[in-house]
Structures are given as structure tokens and as C-alpha cells.
mmCIF file of C-alpha atoms in Angstrom:
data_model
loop_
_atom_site.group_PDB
_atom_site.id
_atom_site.type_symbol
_atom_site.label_atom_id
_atom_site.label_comp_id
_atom_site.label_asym_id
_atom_site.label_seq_id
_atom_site.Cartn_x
_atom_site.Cartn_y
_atom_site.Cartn_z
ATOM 1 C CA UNK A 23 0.000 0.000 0.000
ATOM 2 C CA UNK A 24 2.552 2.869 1.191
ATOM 3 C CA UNK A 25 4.650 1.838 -2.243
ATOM 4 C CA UNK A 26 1.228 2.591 -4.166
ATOM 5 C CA UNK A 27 1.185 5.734 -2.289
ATOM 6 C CA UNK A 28 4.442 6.674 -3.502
ATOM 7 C CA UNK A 29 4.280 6.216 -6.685
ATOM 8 C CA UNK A 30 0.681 8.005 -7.035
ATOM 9 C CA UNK A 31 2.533 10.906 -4.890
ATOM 10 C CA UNK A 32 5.827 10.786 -7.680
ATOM 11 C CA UNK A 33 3.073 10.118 -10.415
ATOM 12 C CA UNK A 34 1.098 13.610 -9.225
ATOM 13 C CA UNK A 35 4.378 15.210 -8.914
ATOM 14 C CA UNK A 36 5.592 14.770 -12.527
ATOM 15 C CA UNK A 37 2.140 15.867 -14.012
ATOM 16 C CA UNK A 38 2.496 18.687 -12.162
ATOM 17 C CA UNK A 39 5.914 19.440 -13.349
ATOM 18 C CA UNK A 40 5.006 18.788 -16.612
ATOM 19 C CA UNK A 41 2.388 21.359 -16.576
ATOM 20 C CA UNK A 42 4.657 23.782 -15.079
ATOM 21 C CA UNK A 43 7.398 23.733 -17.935
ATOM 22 C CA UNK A 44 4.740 25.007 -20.215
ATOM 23 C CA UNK A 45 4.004 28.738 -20.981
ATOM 24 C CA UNK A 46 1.492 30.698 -19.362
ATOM 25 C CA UNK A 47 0.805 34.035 -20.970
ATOM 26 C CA UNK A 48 -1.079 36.848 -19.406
ATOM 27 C CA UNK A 49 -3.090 39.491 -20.920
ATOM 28 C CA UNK A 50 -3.767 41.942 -18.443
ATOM 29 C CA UNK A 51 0.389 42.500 -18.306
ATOM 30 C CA UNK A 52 0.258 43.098 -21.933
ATOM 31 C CA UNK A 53 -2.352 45.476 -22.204
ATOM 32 C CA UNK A 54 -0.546 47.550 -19.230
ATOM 33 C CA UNK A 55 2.572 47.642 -21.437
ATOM 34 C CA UNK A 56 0.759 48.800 -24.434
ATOM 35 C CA UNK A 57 -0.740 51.885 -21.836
ATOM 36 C CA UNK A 58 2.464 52.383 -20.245
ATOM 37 C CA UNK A 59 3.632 53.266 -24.132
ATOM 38 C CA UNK A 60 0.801 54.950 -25.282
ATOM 39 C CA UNK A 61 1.562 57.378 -21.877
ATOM 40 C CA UNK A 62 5.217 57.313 -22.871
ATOM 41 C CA UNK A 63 4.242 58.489 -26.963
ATOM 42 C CA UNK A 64 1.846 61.125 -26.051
ATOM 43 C CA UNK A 65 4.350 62.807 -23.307
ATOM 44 C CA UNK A 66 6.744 62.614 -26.588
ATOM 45 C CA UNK A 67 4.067 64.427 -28.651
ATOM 46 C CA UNK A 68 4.125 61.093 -30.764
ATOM 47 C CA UNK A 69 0.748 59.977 -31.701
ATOM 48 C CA UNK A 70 -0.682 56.611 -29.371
ATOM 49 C CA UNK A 71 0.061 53.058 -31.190
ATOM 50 C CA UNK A 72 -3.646 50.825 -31.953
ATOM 51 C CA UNK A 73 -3.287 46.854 -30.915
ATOM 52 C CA UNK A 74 -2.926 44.704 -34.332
ATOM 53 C CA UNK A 75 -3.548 41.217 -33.596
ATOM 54 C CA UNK A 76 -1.777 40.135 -35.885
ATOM 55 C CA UNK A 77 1.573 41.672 -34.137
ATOM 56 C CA UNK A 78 -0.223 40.342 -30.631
ATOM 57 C CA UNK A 79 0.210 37.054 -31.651
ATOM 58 C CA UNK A 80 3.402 36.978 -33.325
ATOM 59 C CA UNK A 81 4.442 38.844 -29.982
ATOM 60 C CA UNK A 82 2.828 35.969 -28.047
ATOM 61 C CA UNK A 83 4.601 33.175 -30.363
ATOM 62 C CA UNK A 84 8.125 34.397 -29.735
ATOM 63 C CA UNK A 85 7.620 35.087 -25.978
ATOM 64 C CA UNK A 86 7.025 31.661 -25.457
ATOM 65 C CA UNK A 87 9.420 30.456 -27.810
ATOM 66 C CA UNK A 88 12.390 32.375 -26.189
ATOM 67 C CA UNK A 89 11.883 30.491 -23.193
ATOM 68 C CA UNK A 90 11.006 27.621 -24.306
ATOM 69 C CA UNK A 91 14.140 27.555 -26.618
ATOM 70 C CA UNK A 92 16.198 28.731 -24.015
ATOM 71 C CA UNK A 93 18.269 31.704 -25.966
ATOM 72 C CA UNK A 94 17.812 35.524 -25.907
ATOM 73 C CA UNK A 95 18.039 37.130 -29.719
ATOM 74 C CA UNK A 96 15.995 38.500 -32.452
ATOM 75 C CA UNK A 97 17.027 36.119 -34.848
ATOM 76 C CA UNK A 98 15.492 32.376 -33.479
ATOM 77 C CA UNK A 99 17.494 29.114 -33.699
ATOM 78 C CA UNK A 100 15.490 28.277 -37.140
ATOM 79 C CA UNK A 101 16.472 31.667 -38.637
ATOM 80 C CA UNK A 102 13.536 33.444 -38.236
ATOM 81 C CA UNK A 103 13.804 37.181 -37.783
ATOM 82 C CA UNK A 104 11.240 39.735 -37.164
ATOM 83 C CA UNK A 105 10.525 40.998 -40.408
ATOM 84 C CA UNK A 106 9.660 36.820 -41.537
ATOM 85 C CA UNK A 107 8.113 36.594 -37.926
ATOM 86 C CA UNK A 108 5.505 39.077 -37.967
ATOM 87 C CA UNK A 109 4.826 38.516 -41.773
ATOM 88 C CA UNK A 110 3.901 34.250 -40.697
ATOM 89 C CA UNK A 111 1.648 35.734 -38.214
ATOM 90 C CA UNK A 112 -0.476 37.789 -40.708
ATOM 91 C CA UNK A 113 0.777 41.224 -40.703
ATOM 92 C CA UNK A 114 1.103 42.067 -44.341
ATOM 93 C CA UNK A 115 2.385 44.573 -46.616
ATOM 94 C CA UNK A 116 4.742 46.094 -44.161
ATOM 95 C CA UNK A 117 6.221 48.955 -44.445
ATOM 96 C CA UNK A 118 8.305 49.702 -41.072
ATOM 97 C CA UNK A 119 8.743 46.908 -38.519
ATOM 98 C CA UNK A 120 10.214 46.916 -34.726
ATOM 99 C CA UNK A 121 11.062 44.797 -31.484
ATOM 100 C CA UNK A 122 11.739 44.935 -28.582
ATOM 101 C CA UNK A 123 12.569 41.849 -26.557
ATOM 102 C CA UNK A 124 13.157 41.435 -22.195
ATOM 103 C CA UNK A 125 13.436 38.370 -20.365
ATOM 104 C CA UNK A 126 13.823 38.391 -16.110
ATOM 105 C CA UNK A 127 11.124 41.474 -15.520
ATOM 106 C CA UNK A 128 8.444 40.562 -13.449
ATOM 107 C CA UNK A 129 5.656 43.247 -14.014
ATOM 108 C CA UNK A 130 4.820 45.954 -16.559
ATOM 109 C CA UNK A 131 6.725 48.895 -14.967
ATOM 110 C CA UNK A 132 9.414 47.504 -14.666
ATOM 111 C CA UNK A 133 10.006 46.429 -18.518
ATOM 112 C CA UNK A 134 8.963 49.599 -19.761
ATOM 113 C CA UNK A 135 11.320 51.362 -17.278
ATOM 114 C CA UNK A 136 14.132 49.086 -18.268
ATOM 115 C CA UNK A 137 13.385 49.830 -22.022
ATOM 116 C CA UNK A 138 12.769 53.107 -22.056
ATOM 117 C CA UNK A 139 16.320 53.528 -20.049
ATOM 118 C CA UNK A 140 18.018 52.311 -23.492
ATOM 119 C CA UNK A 141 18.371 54.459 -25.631
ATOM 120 C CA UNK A 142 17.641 51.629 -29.104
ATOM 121 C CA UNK A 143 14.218 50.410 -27.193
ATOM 122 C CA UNK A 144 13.194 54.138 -26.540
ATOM 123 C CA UNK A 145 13.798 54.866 -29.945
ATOM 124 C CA UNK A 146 11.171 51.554 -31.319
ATOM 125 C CA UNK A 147 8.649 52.963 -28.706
ATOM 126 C CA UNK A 148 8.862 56.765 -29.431
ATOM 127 C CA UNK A 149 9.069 56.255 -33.362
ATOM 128 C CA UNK A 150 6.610 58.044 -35.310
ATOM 129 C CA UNK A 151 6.537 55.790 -38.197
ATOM 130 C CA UNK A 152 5.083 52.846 -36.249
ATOM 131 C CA UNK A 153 0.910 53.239 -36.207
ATOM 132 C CA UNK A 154 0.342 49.537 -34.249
ATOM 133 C CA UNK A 155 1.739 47.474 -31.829
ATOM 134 C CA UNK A 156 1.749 43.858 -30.185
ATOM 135 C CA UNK A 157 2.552 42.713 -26.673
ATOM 136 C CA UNK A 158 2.855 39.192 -25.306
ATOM 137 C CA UNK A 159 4.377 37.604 -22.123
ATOM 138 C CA UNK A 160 4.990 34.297 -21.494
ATOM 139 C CA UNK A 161 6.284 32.508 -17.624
ATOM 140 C CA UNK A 162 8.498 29.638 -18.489
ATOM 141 C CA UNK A 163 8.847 27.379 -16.019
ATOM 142 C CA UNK A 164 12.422 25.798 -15.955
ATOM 143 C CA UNK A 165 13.477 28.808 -18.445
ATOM 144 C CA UNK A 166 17.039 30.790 -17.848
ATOM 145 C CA UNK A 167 14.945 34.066 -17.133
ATOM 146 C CA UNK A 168 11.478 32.784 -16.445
ATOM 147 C CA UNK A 169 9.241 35.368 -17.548
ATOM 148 C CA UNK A 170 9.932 36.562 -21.451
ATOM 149 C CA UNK A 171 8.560 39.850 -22.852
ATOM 150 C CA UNK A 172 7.882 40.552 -26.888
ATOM 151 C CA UNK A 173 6.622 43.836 -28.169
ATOM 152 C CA UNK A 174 6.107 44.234 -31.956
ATOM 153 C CA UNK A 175 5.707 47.657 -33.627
ATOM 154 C CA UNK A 176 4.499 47.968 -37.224
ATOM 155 C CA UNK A 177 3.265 49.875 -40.059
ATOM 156 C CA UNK A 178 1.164 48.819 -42.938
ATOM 157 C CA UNK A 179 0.520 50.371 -46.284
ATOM 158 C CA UNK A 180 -2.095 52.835 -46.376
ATOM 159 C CA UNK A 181 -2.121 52.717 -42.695
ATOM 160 C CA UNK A 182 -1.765 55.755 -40.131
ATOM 161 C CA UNK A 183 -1.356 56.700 -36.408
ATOM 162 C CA UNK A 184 -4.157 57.126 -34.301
ATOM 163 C CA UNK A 185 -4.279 59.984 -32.613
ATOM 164 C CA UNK A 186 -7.070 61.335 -30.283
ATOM 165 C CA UNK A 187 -8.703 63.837 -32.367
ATOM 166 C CA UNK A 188 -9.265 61.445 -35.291
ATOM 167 C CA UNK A 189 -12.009 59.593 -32.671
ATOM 168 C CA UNK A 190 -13.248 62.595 -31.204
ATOM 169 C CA UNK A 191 -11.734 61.672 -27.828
ATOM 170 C CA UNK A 192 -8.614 62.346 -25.826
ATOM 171 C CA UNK A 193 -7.333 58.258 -24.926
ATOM 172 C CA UNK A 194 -6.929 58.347 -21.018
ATOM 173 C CA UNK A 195 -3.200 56.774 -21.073
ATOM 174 C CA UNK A 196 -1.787 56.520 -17.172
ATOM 175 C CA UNK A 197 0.667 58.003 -15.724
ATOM 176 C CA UNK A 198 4.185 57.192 -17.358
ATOM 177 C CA UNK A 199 5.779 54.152 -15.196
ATOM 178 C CA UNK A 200 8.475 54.944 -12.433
ATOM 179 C CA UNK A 201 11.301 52.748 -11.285
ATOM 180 C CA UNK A 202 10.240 50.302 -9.002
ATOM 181 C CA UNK A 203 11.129 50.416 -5.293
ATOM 182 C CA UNK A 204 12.642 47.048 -6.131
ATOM 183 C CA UNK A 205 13.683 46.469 -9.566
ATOM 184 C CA UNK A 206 14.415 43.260 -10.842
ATOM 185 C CA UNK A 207 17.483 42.902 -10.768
ATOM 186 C CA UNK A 208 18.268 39.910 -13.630
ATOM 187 C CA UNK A 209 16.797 41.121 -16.562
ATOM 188 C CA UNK A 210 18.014 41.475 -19.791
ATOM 189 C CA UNK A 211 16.294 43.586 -22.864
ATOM 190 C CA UNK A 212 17.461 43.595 -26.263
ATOM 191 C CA UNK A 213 15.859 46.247 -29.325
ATOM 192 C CA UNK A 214 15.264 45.190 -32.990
ATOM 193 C CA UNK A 215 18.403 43.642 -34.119
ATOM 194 C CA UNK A 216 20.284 46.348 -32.300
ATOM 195 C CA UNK A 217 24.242 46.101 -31.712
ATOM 196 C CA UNK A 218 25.240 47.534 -28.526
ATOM 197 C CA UNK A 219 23.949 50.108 -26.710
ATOM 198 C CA UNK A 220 24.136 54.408 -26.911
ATOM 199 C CA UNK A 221 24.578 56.320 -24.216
ATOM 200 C CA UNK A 222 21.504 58.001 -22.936
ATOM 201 C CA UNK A 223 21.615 61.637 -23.347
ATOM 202 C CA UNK A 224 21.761 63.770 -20.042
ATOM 203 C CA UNK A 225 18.434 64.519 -18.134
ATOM 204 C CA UNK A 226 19.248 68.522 -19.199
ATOM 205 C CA UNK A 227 20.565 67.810 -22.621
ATOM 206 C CA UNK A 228 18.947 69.823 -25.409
ATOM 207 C CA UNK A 229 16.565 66.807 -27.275
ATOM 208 C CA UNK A 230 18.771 67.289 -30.720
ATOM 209 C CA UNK A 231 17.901 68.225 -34.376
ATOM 210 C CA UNK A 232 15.253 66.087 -36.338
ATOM 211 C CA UNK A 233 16.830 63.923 -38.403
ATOM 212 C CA UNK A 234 15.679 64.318 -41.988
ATOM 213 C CA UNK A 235 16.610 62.101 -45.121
ATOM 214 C CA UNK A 236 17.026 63.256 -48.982
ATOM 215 C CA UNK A 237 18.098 60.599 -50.746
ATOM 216 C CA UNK A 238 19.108 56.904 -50.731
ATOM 217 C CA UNK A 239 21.438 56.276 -53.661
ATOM 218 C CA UNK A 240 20.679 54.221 -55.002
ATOM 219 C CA UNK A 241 17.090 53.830 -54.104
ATOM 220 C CA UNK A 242 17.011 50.021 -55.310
ATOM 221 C CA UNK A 243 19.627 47.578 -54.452
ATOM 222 C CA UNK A 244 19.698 44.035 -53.544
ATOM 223 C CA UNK A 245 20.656 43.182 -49.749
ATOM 224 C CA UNK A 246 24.365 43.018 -48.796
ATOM 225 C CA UNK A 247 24.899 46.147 -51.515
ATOM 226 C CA UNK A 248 25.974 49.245 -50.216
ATOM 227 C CA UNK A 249 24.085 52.485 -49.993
ATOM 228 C CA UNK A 250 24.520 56.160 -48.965
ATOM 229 C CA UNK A 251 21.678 58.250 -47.125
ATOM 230 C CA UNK A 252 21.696 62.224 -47.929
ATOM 231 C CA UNK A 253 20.041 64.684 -45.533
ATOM 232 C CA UNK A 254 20.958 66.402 -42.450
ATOM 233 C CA UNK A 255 20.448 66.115 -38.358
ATOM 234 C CA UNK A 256 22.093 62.309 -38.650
ATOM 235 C CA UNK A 257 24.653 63.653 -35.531
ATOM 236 C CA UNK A 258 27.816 61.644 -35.517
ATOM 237 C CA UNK A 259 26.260 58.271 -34.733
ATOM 238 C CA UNK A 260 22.920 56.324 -34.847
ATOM 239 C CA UNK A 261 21.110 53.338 -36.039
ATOM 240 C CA UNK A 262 19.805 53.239 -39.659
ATOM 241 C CA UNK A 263 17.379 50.631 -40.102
ATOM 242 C CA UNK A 264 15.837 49.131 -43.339
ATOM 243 C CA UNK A 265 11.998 48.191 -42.540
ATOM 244 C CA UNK A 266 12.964 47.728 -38.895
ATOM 245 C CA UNK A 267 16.742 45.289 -39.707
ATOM 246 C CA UNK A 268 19.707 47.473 -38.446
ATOM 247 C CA UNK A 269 22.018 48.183 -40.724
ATOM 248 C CA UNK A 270 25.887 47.520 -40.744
ATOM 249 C CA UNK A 271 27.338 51.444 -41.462
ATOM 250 C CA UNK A 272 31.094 51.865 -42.815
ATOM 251 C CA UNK A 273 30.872 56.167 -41.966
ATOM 252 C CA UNK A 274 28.435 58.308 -40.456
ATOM 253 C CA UNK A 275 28.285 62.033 -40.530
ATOM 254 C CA UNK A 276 26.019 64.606 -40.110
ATOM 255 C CA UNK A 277 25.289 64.755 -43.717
ATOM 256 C CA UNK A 278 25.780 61.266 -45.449
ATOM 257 C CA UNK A 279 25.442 57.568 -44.022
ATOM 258 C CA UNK A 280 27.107 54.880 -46.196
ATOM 259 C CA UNK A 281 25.839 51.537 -44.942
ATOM 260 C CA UNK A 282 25.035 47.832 -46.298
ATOM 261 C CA UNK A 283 21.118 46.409 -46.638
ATOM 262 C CA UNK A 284 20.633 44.285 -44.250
ATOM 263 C CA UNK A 285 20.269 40.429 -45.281
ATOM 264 C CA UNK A 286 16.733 39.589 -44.833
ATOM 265 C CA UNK A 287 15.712 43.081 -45.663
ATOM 266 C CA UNK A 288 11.873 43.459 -47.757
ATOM 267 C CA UNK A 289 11.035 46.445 -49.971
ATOM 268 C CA UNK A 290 9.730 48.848 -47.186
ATOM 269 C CA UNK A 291 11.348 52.382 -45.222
ATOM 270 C CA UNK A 292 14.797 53.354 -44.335
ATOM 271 C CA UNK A 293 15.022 55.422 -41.169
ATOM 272 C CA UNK A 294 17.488 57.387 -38.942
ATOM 273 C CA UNK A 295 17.842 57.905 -35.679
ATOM 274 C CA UNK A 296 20.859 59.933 -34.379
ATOM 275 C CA UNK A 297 22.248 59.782 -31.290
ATOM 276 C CA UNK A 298 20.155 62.220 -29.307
ATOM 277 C CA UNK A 299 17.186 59.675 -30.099
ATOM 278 C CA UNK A 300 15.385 61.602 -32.440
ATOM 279 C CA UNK A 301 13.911 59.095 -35.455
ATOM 280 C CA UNK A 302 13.621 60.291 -38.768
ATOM 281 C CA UNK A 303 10.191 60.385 -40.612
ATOM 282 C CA UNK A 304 10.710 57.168 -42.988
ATOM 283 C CA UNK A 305 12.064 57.305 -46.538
ATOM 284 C CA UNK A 306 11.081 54.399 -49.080
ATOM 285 C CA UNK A 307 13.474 51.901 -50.566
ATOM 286 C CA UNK A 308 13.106 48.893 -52.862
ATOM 287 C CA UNK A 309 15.310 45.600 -52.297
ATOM 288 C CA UNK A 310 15.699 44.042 -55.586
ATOM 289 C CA UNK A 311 16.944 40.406 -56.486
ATOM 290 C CA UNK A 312 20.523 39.827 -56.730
ATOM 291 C CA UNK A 313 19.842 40.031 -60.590
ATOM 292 C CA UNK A 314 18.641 43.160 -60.207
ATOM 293 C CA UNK A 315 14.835 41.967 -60.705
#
């Protein structure tokens, strides 16, 4: 009898473990991120971002999937990459596409605090080219972080922000999030394909020039060619992204960016953002095959 016991005790124990290593996502987290932005866009004087569900779920997908593949990165073990991500999940034609990514964070605060403290994941949430966004977590059990965070931003052609005149109301956002009497203290975040990290400019510093691009020459080239960006406000350093891939840059100046498309890259907008963290309004660029088709 007591080794019947034993093994219905081991039995109940394993079907509970085996319960535990799965994902459990929760909504009500997500939806406070995608407040805690909104708050964050309209203290920028950046129009609010609408929920696609189609970035929801491709934000719910990878959540789970970075802890239930173990690793931390925007591109997946089977290649996958945002831009390929977002498109299996539904969202089509798009024209500018973001992430960010956090694993360790524990509530909503404290993710958006943590992201909007680096300077790359400030830039996806305060960019006024994105018009809709998708948020998933997922808790891990048996994960390296436990608790993963995905936020997709996106635009669409012949899509546009929301703002709150275009509804007749004023959206009631809350207050923007403030650091958390105890952060967590293991997390990691990680912004759209990003390399390294900027410096955040001083609380006092002067917010910078707008970036504004003139030209791409050319303006259709196959990915891996190189390409310079004309205009003015670039700073001496930035990220120039190609529908939301980061771009590897040989010189930067205030003027004139010569960089490589990114592989993976898709017909869609080129944009700037110097290092003061202002984002440039998007400029349109066609990837071509390596034939030139």
C-alpha cells in the first residue's frame, strides 16, 4: 500500500511538473505595457500606437518560444527574424517593422522602465513611423529568465497613427511608469536587431535636431549592396534601419550615411535615428533580387 502511495505521490508530482514547464501568458500584463507606451508616446508628442492582432500574436509566439528555446536574440534558432516573424503571423504589406525583446522582468513597470532607459528600445517605442503594436508575455517554467517579454511595432501600407482627435476623444493613457522600489534585478532587454547600446543623453541635454533624409542612392539595391543616405540632423552616430533590420554602417556624418542592406531586408522604409534619439520620418526603398529583378 505505502509503495502505491508513492508512486501516485511521484506520479502527481511529474504531471504537475510537466504542466509547469509550459508557458502561461497573461493578458492583463500586456495590455498595461501597451498603456504604459501609449503614456510614454503622447508625453513625446508622438501619436498613441492601436493593438494589431496580428503583431499580438506573433508577440505571443516568440515570448514563449524564447523560453522555451532557451536563448535571448531576435534572430530564433530556425532563422527566423522579425521581419519573416511578424509577416507568418499575418501582418502584411509592411512597411516599417520593430522589437523589442526582455526576459527576467516581473511586471509591466518595470520592462517599460528598463526599455525606455536604453536608448535603441526608446527609440522603437517613441518612433513616429510605427501606427500599431503587439505585446505578449509568457512565464516559463524551468526557463534561464522565467518570464519573457515581446513587443512588436508595425506599419502597414495605407495605414496611419491614431491619434485622439481622429475619434473625437482624448485616450486616457496613465501616468508614465516609475522605477520600481525594487527592480528586478536579472533582466536582460534587447531592441530590434540592435548592436550595442548608446549612451543616454543627459536629463538637461537639449533633445537634438530632427533627423531628416534626402536621398538613398541608389534607391534600389539588392541586400548586402551598399548604400549612402543624404540629408541632415544624422549627428555623428545612430542606427539606420531598413523596414525595422539594423544596418551595418562603414561612416556616419552629419550629412551622409554609407551603410550595407541588411540580409533579410523586404522592400519597405529606411530610417534614422541619431544619437540624441530623435527618429527620422521614414524614406522608401526597394530591395531588388541579386539580378537586379
Amino acid at each position: 500500500m505505502n509503495k502505491i502511495r508513492s508512486l501516485s505521490i511521484l506520479l502527481a508530482c511529474l504531471a504537475m511538473l510537466a504542466l509547469a514547464r509550459g508557458p502561461l501568458p497573461a493578458t492583463g500584463l500586456s495590455e498595461t505595457v501597451v498603456e504604459l507606451v501609449n503614456a510614454e508616446r503622447v508625453k513625446a508628442g508622438v501619436a498613441p500606437l492601436t493593438v494589431n492582432p496580428q503583431l499580438t500574436e506573433s508577440a505571443r509566439r516568440y515570448a514563449v518560444y524564447l523560453g522555451e528555446a532557451g536563448f535571448f536574440s531576435h534572430i530564433g534558432p530556425d532563422g527566423s527574424t522579425l521581419i519573416t516573424r511578424n509577416i507568418a503571423a499575418g501582418y502584411r504589406n509592411p512597411v516599417w517593422l520593430g522589437e523589442n525583446i526582455a526576459a527576467g522582468y516581473w511586471g509591466p513597470e518595470s520592462v517599460v522602465v528598463a526599455w525606455m532607459e536604453s536608448l535603441p528600445h526608446r527609440s522603437n517605442i517613441l518612433d513616429p513611423n510605427f501606427a500599431e503594436i503587439g505585446v505578449a508575455t509568457a512565464f516559463v517554467a524551468f526557463s534561464p529568465h522565467g518570464r519573457y517579454w515581446a513587443q512588436e511595432f508595425g506599419r502597414r501600407n495605407g495605414t496611419r497613427s491614431v491619434n485622439g482627435e481622429k475619434s473625437g476623444k482624448t485616450p486616457r493613457l496613465p501616468a508614465s511608469p516609475q522605477a520600481a522600489s525594487a527592480p528586478d534585478r536579472y533582466g536582460v532587454v534587447s531592441a530590434g536587431g540592435v548592436l550595442g547600446q548608446f549612451p543616454l543623453p543627459a536629463p538637461d541635454a537639449p533633445r537634438g535636431k530632427s533627423p531628416k533624409i534626402a536621398a538613398i542612392n541608389p534607391s534600389r539595391a539588392a541586400q548586402g549592396a551598399a548604400v549612402t543616405v543624404i540629408g541632415r540632423g544624422f549627428g555623428d552616430s545612430g542606427v539606420l534601419r531598413f523596414g525595422g533590420l539594423t544596418a551595418r554602417v562603414d561612416s556616419w556624418t552629419d550629412t551622409r550615411i554609407v551603410g550595407y542592406v541588411p540580409e533579410g531586408a523586404i522592400s519597405a522604409g529606411v530610417t534614422v535615428a541619431n544619437n540624441s534619439g530623435v527618429i527620422s520620418v521614414g524614406a522608401g526603398f526597394h530591395v531588388v533580387s541579386a539580378d537586379g529583378r
